[in-house]
PDB file of C-alpha atoms in Angstrom:
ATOM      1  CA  UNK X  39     112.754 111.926 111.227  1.00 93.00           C
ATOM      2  CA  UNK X  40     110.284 109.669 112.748  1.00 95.00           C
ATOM      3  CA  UNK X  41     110.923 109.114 117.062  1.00 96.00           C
ATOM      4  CA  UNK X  42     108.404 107.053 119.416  1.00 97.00           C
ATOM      5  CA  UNK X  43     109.532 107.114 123.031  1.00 97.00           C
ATOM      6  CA  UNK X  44     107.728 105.117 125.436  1.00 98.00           C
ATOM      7  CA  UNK X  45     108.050 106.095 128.853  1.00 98.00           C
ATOM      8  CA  UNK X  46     106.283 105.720 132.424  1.00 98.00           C
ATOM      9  CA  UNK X  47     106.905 101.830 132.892  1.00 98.00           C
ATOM     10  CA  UNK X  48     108.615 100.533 135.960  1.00 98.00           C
ATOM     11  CA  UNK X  49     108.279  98.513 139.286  1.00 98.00           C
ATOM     12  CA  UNK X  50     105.045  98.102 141.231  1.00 98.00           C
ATOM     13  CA  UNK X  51     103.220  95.411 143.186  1.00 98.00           C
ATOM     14  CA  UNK X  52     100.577  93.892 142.613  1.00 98.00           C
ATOM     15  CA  UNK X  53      97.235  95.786 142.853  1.00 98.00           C
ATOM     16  CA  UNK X  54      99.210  98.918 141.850  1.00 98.00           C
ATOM     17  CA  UNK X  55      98.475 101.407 138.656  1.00 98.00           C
ATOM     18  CA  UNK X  56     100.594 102.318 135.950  1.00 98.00           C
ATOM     19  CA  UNK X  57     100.229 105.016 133.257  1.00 98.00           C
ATOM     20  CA  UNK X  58     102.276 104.478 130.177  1.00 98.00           C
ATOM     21  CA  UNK X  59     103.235 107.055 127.200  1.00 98.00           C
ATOM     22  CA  UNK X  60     104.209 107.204 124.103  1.00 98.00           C
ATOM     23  CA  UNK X  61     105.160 110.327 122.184  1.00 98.00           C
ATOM     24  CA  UNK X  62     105.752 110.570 118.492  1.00 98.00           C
ATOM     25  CA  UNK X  63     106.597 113.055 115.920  1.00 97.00           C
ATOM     26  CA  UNK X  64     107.726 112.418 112.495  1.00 96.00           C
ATOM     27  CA  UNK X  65     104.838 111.485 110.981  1.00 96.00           C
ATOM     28  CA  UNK X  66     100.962 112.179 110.961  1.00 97.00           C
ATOM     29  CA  UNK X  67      99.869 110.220 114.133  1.00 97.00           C
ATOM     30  CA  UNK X  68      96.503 111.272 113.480  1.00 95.00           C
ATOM     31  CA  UNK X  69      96.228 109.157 110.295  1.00 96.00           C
ATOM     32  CA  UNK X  70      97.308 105.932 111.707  1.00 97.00           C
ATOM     33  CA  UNK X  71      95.801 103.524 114.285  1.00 97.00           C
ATOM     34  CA  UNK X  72      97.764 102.766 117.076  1.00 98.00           C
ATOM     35  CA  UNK X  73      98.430 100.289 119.652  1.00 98.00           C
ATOM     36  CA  UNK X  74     100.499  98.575 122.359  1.00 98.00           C
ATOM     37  CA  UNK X  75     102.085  94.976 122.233  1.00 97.00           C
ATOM     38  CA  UNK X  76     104.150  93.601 125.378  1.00 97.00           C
ATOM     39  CA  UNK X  77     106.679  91.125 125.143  1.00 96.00           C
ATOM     40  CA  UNK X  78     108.674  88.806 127.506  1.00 95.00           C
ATOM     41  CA  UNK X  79     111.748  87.234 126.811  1.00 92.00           C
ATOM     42  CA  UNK X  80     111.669  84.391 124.620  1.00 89.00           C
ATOM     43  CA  UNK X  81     107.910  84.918 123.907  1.00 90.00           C
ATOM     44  CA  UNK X  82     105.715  86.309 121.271  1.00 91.00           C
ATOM     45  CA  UNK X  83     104.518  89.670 121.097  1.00 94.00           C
ATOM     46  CA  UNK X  84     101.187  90.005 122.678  1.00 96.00           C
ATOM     47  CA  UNK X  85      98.797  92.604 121.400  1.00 97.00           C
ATOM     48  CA  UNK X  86      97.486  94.691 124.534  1.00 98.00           C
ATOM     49  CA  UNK X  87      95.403  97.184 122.560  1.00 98.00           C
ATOM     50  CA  UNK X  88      94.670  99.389 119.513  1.00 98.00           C
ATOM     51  CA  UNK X  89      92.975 102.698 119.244  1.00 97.00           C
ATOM     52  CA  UNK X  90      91.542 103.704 115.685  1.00 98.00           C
ATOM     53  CA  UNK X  91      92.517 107.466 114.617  1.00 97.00           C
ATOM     54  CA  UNK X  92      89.597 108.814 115.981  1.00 96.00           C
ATOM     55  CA  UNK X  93      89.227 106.667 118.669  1.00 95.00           C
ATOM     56  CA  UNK X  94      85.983 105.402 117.338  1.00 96.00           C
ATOM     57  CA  UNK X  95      87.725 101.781 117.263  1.00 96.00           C
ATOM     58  CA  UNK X  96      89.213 100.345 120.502  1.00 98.00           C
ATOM     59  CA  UNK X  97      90.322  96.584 121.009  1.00 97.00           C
ATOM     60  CA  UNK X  98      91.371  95.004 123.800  1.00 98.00           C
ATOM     61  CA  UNK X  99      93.141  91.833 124.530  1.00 98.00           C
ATOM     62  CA  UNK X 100      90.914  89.352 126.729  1.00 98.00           C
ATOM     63  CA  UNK X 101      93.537  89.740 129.376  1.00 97.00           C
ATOM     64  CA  UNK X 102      93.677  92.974 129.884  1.00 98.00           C
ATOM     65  CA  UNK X 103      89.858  93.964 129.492  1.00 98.00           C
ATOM     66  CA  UNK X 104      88.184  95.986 132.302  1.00 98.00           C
ATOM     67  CA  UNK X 105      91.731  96.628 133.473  1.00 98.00           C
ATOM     68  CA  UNK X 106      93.746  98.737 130.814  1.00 98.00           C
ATOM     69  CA  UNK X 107      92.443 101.823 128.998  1.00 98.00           C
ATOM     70  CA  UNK X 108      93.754 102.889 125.975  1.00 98.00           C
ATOM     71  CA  UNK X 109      93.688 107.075 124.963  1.00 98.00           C
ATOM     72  CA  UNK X 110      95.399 109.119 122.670  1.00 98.00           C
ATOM     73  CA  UNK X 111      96.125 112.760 122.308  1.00 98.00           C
ATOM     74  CA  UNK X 112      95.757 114.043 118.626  1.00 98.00           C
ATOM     75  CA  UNK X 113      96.696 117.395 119.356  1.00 98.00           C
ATOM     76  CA  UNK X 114      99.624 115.748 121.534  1.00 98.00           C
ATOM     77  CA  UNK X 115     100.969 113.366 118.808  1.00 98.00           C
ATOM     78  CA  UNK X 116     100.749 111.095 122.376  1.00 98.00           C
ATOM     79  CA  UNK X 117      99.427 107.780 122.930  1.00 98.00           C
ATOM     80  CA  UNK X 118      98.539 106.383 126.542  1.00 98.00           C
ATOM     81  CA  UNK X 119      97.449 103.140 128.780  1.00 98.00           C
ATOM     82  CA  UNK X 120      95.617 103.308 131.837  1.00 98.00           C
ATOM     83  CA  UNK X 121      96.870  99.936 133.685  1.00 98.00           C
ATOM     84  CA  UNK X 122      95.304  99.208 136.517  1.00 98.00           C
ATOM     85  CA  UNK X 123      95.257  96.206 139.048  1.00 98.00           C
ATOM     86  CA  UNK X 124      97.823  95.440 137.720  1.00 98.00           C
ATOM     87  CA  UNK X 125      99.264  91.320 138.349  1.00 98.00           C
ATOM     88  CA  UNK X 126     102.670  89.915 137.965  1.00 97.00           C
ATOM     89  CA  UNK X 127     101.513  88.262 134.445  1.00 97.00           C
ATOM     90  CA  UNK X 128     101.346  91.723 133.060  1.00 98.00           C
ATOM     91  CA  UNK X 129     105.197  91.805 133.479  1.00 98.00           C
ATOM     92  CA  UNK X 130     106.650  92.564 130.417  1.00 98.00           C
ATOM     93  CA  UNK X 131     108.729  95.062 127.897  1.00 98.00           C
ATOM     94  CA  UNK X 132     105.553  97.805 126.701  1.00 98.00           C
ATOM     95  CA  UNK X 133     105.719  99.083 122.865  1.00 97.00           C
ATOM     96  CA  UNK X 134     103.499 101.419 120.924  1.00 97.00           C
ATOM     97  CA  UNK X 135     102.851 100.621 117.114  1.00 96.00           C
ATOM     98  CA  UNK X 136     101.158 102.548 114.556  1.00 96.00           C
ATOM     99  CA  UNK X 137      99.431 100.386 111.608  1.00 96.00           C
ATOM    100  CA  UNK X 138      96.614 101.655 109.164  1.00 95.00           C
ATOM    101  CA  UNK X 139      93.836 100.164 110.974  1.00 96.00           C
ATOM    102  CA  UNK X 140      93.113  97.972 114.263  1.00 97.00           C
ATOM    103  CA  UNK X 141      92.702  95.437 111.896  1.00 95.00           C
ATOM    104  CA  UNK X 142      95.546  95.545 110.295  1.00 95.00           C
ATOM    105  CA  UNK X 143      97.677  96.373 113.700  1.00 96.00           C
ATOM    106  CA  UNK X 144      96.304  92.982 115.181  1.00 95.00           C
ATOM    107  CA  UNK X 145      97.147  90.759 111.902  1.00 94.00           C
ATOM    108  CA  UNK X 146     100.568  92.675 112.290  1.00 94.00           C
ATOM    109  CA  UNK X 147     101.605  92.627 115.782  1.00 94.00           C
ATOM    110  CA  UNK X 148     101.337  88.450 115.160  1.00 86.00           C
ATOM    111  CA  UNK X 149     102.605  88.178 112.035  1.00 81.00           C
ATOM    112  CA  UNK X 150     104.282  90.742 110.571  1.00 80.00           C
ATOM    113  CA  UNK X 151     106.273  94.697 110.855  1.00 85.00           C
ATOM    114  CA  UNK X 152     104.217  97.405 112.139  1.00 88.00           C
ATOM    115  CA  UNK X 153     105.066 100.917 111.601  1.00 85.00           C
ATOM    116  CA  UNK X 154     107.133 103.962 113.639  1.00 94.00           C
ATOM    117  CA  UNK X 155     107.534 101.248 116.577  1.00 93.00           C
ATOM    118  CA  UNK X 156     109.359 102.655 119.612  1.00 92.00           C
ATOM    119  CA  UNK X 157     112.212 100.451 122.221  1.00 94.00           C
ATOM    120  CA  UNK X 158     109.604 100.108 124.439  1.00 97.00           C
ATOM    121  CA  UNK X 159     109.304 100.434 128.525  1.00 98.00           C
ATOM    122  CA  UNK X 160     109.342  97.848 130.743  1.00 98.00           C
ATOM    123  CA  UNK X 161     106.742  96.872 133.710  1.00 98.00           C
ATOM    124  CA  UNK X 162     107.481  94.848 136.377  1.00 98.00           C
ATOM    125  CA  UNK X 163     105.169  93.469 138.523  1.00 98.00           C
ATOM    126  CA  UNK X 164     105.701  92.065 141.880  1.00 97.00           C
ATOM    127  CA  UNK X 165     103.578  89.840 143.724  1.00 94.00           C
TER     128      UNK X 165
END
């Protein structure tokens, strides 16, 4: 049985640091790119980020670069982001994704299903 759990969002002002996770089992994280999309109500999901298997690939979204860092844990089946700085437009309900490749997770997480998603965690950021 597959289960992604995001956890680690939650309320902060401005300026502020958050570390999100998200742990898996299930399936073999360690063959499958992953990344995080954030969504507001009423919106589209946003890619944030994708890390390659081997972390040898990492995207980010112009809006979050120099701020968020993406890592993942093989060993851990665990994928993280480092958000720092953090402003009130980063508000918004977190989700990790899996896809074959960072390619393939950014044509997805626009236009179509990506695999062993999680409910997601939500950030709130105050100003």
């Amino acid at each position: 049985q597959v289960r992604v759990e995001e956890t680690g969002g939650g309320l902060v002002q401005a300026g502020e640091s958050l570390r999100l996770s998200c742990r898996t089992s299930g399936f073999a994280f360690d063959d499958y790119a992953m990344g995080w999309f954030r969504q507001t109500p009423g919106n589209q999901r946003e890619g944030v980020a994708c890390l390659s298997w081997d972390s040898s690939t990492i995207n980010y979204a112009n809006s979050v670069k120099g701020r968020f860092t993406i890592s993942r844990d093989n060993a851990k089946n665990t994928l993280y982001l480092q958000m720092n700085a953090l402003k009130p437009e980063d508000t918004a309900m977190y989700t990790c994704a899996a896809a074959t490749s960072c390619n393939d997770w950014w044509q997805l997480v626009r236009h179509g299903r990506l695999n062993h998603q999680g409910q997601g965690t939500q950030v709130t950021v105050s100003s």
